[in-house]
PDB file of C-alpha atoms in Angstrom:
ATOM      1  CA  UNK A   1     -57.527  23.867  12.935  1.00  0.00           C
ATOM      2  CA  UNK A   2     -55.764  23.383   9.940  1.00  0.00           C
ATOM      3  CA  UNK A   3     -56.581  26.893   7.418  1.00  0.00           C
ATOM      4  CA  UNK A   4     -57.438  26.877   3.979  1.00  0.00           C
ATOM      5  CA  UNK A   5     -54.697  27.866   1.421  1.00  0.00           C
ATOM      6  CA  UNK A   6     -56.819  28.594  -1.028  1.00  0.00           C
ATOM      7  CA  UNK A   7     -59.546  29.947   1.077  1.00  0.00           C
ATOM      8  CA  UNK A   8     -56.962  32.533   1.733  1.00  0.00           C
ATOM      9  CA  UNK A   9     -56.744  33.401  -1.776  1.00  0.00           C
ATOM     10  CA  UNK A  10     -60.509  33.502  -2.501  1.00  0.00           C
ATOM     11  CA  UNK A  11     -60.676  36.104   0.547  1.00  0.00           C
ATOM     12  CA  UNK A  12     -58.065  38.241  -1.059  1.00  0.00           C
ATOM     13  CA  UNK A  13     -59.783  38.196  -4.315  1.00  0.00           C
ATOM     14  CA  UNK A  14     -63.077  39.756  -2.460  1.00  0.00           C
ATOM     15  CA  UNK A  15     -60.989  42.120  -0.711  1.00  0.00           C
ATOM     16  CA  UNK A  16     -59.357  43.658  -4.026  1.00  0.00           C
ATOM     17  CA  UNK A  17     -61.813  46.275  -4.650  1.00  0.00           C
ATOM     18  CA  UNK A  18     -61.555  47.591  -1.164  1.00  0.00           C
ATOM     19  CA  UNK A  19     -59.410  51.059  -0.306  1.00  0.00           C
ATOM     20  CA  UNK A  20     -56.694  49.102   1.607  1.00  0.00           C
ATOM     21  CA  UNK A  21     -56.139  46.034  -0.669  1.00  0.00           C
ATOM     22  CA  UNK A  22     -52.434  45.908  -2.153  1.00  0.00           C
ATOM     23  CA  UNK A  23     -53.181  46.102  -5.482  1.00  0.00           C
ATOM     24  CA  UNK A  24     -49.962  45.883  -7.579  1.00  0.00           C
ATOM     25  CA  UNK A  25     -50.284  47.225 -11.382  1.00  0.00           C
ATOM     26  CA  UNK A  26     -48.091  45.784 -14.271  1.00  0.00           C
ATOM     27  CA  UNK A  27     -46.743  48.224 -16.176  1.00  0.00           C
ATOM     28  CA  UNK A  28     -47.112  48.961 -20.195  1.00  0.00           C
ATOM     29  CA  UNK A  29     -43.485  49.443 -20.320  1.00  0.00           C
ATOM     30  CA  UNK A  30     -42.764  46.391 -18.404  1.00  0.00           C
ATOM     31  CA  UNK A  31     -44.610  44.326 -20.755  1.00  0.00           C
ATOM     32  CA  UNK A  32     -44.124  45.884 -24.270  1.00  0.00           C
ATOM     33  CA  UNK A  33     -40.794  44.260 -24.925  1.00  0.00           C
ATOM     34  CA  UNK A  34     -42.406  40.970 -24.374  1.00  0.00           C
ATOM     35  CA  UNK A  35     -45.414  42.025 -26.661  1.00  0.00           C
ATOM     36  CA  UNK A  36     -42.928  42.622 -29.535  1.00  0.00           C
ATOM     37  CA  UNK A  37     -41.147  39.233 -28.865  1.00  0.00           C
ATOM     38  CA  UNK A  38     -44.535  37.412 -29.069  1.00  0.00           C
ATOM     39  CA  UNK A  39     -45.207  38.620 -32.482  1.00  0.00           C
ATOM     40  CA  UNK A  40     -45.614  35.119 -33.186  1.00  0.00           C
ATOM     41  CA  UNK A  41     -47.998  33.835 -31.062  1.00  0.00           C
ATOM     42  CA  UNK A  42     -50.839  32.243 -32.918  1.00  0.00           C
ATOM     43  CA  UNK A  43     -54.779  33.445 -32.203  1.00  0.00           C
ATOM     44  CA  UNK A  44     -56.949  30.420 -32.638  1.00  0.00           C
ATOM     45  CA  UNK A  45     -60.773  29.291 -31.556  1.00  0.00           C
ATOM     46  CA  UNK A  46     -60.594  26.396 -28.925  1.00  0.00           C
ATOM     47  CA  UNK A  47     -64.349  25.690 -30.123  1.00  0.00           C
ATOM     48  CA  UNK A  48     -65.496  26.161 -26.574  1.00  0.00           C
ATOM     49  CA  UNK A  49     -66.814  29.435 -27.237  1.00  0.00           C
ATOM     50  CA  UNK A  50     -63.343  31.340 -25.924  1.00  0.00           C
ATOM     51  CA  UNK A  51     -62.752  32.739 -29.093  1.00  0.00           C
ATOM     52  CA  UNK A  52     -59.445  34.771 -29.589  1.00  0.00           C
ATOM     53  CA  UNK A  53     -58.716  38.056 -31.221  1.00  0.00           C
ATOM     54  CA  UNK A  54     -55.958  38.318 -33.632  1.00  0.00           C
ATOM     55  CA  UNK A  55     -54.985  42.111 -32.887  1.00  0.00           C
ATOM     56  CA  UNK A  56     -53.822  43.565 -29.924  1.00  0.00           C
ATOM     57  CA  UNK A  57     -52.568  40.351 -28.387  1.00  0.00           C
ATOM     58  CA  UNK A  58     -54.132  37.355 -26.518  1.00  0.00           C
ATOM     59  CA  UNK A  59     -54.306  37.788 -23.049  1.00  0.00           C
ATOM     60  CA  UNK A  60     -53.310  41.072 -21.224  1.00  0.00           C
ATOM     61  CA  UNK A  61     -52.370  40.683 -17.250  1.00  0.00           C
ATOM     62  CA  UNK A  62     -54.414  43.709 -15.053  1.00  0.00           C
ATOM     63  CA  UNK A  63     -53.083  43.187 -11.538  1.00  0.00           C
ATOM     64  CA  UNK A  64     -51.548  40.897  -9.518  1.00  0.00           C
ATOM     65  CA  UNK A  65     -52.639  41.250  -5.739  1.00  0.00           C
ATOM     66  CA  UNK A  66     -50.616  39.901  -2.428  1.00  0.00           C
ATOM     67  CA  UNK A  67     -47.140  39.992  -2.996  1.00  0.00           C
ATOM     68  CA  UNK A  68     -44.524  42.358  -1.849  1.00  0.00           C
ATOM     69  CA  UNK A  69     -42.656  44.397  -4.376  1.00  0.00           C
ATOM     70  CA  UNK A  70     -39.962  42.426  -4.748  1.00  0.00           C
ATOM     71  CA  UNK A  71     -41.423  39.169  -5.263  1.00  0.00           C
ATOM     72  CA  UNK A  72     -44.054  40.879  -7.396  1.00  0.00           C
ATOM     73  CA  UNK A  73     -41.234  41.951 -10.038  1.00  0.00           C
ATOM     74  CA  UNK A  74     -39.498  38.254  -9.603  1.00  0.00           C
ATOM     75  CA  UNK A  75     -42.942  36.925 -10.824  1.00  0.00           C
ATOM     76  CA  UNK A  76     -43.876  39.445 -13.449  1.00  0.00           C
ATOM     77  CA  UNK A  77     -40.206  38.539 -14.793  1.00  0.00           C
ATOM     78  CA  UNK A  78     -41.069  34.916 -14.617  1.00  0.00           C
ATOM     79  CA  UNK A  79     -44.077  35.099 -16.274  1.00  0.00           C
ATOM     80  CA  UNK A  80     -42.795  36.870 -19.170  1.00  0.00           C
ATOM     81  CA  UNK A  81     -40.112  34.388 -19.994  1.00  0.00           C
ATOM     82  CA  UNK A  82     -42.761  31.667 -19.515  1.00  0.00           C
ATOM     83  CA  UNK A  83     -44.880  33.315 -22.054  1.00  0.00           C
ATOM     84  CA  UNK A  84     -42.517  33.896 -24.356  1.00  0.00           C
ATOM     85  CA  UNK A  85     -41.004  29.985 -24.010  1.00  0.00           C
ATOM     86  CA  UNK A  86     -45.056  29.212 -24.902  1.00  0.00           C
ATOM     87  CA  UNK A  87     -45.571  31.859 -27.323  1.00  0.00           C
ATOM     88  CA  UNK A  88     -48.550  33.207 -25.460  1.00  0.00           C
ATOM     89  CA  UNK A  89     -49.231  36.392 -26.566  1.00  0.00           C
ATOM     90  CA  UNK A  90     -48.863  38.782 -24.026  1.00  0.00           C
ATOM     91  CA  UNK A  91     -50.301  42.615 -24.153  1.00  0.00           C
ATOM     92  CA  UNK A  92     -50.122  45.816 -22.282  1.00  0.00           C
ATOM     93  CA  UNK A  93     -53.179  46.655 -19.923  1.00  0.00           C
ATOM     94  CA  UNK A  94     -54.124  49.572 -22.420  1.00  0.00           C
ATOM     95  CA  UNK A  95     -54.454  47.383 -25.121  1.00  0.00           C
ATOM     96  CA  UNK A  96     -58.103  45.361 -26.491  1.00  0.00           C
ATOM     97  CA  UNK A  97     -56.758  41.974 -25.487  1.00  0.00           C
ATOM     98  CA  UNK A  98     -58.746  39.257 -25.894  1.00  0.00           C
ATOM     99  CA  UNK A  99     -58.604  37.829 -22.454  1.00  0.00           C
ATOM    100  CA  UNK A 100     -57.911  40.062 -19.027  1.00  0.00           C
ATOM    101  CA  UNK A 101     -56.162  38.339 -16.119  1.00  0.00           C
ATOM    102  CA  UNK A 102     -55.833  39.466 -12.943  1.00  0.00           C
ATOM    103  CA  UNK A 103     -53.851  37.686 -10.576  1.00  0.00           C
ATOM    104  CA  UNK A 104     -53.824  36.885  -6.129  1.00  0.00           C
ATOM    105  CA  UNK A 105     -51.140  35.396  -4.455  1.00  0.00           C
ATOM    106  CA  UNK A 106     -51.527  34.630  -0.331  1.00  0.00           C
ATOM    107  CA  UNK A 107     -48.731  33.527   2.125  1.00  0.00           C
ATOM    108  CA  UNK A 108     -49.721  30.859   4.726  1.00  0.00           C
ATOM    109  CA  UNK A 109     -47.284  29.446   7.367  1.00  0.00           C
ATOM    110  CA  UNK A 110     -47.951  26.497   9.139  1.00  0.00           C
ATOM    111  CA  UNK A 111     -45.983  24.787  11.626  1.00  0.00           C
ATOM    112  CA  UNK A 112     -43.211  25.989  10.321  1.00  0.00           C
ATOM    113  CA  UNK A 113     -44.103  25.377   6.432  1.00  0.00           C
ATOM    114  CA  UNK A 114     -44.677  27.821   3.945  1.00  0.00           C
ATOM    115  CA  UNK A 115     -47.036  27.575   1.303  1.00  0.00           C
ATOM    116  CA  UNK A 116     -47.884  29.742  -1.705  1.00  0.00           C
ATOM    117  CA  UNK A 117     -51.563  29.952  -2.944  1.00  0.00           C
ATOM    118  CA  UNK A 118     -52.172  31.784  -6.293  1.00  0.00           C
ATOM    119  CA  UNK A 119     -54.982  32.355  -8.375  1.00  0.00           C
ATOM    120  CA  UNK A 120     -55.545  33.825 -11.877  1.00  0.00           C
ATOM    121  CA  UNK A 121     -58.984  35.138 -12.753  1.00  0.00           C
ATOM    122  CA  UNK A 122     -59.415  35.447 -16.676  1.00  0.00           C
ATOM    123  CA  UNK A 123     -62.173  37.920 -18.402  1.00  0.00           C
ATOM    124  CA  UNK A 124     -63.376  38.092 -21.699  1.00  0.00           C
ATOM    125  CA  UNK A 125     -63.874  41.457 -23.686  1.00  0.00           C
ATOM    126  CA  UNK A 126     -67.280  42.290 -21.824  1.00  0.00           C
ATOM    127  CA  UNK A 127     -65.687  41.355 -18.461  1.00  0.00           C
ATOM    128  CA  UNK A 128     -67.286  37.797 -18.029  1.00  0.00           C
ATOM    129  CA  UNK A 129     -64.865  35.521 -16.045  1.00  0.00           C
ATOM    130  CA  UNK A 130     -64.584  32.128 -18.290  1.00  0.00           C
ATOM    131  CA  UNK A 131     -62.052  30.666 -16.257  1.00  0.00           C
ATOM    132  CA  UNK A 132     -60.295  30.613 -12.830  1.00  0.00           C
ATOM    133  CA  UNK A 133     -57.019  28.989 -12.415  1.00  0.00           C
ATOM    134  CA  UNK A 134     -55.530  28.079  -8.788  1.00  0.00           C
ATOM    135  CA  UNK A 135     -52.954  25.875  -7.172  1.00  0.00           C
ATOM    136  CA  UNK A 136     -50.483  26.111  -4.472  1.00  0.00           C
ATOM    137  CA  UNK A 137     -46.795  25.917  -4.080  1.00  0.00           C
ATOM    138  CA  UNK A 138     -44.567  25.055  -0.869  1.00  0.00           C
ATOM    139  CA  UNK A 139     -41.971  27.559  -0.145  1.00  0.00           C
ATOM    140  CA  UNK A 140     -39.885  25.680   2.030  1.00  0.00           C
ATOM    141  CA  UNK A 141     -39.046  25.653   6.342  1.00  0.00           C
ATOM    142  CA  UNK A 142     -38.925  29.139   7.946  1.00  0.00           C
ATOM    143  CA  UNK A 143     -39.245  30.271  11.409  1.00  0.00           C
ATOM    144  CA  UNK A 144     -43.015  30.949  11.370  1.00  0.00           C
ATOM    145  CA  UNK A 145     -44.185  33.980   9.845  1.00  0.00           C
ATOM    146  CA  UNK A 146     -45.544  35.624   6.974  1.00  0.00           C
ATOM    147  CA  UNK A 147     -43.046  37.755   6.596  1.00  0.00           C
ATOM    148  CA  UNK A 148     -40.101  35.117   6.217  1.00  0.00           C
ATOM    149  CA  UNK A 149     -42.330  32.990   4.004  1.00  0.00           C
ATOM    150  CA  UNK A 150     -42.098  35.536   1.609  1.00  0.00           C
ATOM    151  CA  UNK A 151     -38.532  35.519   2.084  1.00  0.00           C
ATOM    152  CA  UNK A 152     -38.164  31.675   1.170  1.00  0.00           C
ATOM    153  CA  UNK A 153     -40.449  32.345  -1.721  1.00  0.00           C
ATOM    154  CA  UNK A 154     -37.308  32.342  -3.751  1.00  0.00           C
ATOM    155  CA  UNK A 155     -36.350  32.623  -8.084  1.00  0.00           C
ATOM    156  CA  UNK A 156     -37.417  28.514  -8.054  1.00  0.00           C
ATOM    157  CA  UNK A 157     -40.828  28.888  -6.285  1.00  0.00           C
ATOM    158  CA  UNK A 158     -41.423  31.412  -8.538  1.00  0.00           C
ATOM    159  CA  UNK A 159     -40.867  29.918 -11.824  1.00  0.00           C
ATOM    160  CA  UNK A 160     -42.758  26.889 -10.647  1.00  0.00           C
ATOM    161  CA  UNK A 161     -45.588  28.947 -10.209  1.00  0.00           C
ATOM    162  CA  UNK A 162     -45.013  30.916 -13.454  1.00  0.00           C
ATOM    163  CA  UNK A 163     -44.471  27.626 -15.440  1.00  0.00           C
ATOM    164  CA  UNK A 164     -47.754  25.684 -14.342  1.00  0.00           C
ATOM    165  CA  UNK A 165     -49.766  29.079 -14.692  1.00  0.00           C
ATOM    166  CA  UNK A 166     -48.339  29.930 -17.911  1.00  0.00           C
ATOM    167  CA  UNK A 167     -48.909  26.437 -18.856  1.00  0.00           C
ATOM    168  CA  UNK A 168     -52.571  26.177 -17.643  1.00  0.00           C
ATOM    169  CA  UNK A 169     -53.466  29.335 -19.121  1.00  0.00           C
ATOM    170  CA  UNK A 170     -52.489  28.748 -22.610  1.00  0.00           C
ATOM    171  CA  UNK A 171     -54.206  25.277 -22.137  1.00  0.00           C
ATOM    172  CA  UNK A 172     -57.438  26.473 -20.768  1.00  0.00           C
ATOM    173  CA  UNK A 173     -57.690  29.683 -23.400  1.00  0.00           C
ATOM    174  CA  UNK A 174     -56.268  27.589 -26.775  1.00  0.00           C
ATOM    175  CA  UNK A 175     -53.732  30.290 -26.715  1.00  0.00           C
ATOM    176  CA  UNK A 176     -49.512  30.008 -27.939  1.00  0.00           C
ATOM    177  CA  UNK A 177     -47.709  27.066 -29.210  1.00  0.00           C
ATOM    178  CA  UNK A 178     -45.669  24.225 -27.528  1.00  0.00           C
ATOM    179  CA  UNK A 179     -42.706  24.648 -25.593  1.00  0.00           C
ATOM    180  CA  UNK A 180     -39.416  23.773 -27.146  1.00  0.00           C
ATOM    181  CA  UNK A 181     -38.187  20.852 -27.487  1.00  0.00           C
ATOM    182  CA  UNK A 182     -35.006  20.569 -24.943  1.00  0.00           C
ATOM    183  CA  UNK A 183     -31.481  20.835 -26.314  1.00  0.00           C
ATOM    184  CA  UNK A 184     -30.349  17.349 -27.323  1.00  0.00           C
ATOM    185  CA  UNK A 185     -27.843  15.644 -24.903  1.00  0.00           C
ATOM    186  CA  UNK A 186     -24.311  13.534 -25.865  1.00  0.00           C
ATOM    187  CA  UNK A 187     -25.565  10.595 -24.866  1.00  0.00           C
ATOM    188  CA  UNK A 188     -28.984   9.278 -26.949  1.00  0.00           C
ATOM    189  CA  UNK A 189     -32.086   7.764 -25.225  1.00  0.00           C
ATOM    190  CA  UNK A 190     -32.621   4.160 -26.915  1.00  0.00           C
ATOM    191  CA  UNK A 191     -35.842   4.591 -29.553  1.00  0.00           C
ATOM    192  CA  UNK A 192     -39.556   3.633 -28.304  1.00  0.00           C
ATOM    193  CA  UNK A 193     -40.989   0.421 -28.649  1.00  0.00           C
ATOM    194  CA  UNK A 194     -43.396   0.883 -31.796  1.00  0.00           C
ATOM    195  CA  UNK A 195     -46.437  -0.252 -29.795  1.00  0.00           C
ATOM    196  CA  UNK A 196     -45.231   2.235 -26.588  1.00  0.00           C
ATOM    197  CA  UNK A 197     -47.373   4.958 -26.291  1.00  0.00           C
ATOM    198  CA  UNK A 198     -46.106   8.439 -25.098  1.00  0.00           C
ATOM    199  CA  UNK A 199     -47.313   9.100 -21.220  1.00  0.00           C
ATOM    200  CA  UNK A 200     -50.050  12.034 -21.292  1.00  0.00           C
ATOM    201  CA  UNK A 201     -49.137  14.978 -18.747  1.00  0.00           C
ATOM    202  CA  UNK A 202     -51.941  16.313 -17.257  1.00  0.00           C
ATOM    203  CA  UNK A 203     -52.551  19.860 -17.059  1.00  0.00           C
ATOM    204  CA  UNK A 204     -50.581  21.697 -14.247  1.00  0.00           C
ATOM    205  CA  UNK A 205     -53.793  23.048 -12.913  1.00  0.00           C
ATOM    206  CA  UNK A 206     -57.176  22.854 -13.785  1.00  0.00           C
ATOM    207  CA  UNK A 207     -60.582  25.558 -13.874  1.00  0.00           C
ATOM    208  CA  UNK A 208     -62.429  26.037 -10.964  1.00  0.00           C
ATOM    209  CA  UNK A 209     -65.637  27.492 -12.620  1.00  0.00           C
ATOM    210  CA  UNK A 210     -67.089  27.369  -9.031  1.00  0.00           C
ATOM    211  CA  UNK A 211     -64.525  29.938  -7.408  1.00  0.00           C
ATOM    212  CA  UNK A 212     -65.789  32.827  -5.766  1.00  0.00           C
ATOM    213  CA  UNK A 213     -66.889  35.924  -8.166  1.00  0.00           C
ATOM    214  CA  UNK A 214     -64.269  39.345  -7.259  1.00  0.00           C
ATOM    215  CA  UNK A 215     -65.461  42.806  -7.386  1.00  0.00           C
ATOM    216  CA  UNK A 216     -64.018  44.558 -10.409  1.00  0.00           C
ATOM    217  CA  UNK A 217     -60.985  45.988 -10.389  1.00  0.00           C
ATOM    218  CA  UNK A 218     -59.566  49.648 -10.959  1.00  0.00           C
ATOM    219  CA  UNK A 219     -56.930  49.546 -13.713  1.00  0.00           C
ATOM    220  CA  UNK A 220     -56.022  52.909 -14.145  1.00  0.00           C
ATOM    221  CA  UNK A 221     -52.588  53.066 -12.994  1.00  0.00           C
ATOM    222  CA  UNK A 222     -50.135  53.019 -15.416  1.00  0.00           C
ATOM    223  CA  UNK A 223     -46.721  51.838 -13.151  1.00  0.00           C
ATOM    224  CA  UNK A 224     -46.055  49.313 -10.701  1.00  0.00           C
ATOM    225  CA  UNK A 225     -47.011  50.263  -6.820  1.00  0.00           C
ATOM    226  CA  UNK A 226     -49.778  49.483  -4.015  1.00  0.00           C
ATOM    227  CA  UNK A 227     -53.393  51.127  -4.726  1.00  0.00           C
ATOM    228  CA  UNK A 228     -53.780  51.508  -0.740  1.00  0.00           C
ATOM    229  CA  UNK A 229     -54.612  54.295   1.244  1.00  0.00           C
TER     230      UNK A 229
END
């Protein structure tokens, strides 16, 4: 029987406010470079009643659940340089963001296949969750367990992940700018037709207001490490 992916995730989330769930905190330090970098991030109201504060930063990242340590600083590295790329405004967890995220990742290996499920819950200010982002990611052939699909989960899994998250966020909330523009080749793609219309992408992933509710999370800790017994 084949197992959920994402139903892996979802189980995860309920399990974070239990004693042994690995809990993994991202530190101030780790984010306030980025926070000065993203100085220009812009603040706006999407008009669907997400409305964004314009001190303190956008969005500010709580946890991020499931991953070991080393793939857990791969992805908090990721995520910062997709953020900045986007001009999300990113804050520390200290900080009155506008919008809280808190973050589960889950390794499933099947038949030899690994696969990465991930899910961000956002909160506003008076800890509602507006919004929960998921999608999964294949991590490649190993020999068949957890442990080495963490191991495939390599630098180009992760930014995969990092990009359609960072993308979907900023979509969903209404929050950063465009990407740049890539860096103009020596040889010149011929012009449009005038009546050609540019292909719309659609968004990387998309808000599951039906996923499962999570217990609340503690968000004390002020440096990276498990919250486990």
């Amino acid at each position: 029987m084949r197992v959920s992916v994402a139903g892996v995730v979802d189980a995860a989330a309920e399990r974070a406010g239990t004693p042994h769930a690995a809990r993994r905190f991202i530190s101030p330090l780790r984010l306030a470079g980025l926070a000065l970098c993203l100085a220009l991030g812009a603040c706006q109201t999407d008009g669907s009643g997400m409305a964004n504060s314009g001190g303190g930063g956008a969005v500010a990242f709580d946890s991020i659940d499931g991953p070991p340590q080393a793939t857990f600083e791969k992805l908090v590295g990721q995520l910062n340089s997709e953020a900045e790329t986007r001009r999300v405004a990113v804050a520390s967890r200290s900080s009155g963001a506008a919008y809280r995220v808190k973050g589960y990742l889950a390794m499933h290996v099947q038949k030899g296949t690994a696969t990465v499920a991930y899910a961000w819950d956002v909160y506003d200010r008076n800890q509602n969750r507006v919004a929960r982002l998921s999608g999964e990611e294949p991590a490649g052939r190993v020999k068949g367990k957890v442990a080495d699909g963490w191991a495939a989960c390599d630098d180009k899994v992760l930014a995969r992940i990092a990009d359609k998250s960072m993308a979907s966020l900023a979509e969903t909330l209404g929050v950063g700018g465009t990407a740049p523009a890539p860096v103009a080749t020596a040889t010149a793609s011929a012009p449009a037709a005038q009546d050609e219309k540019p292909a719309t992408a659609e968004p990387a992933i998309r808000p599951d207001p039906a996923g499962v509710p999570v217990a609340a999370l503690e968000t004390s800790g002020t440096v990276l490490g498990y919250a486990a017994n």
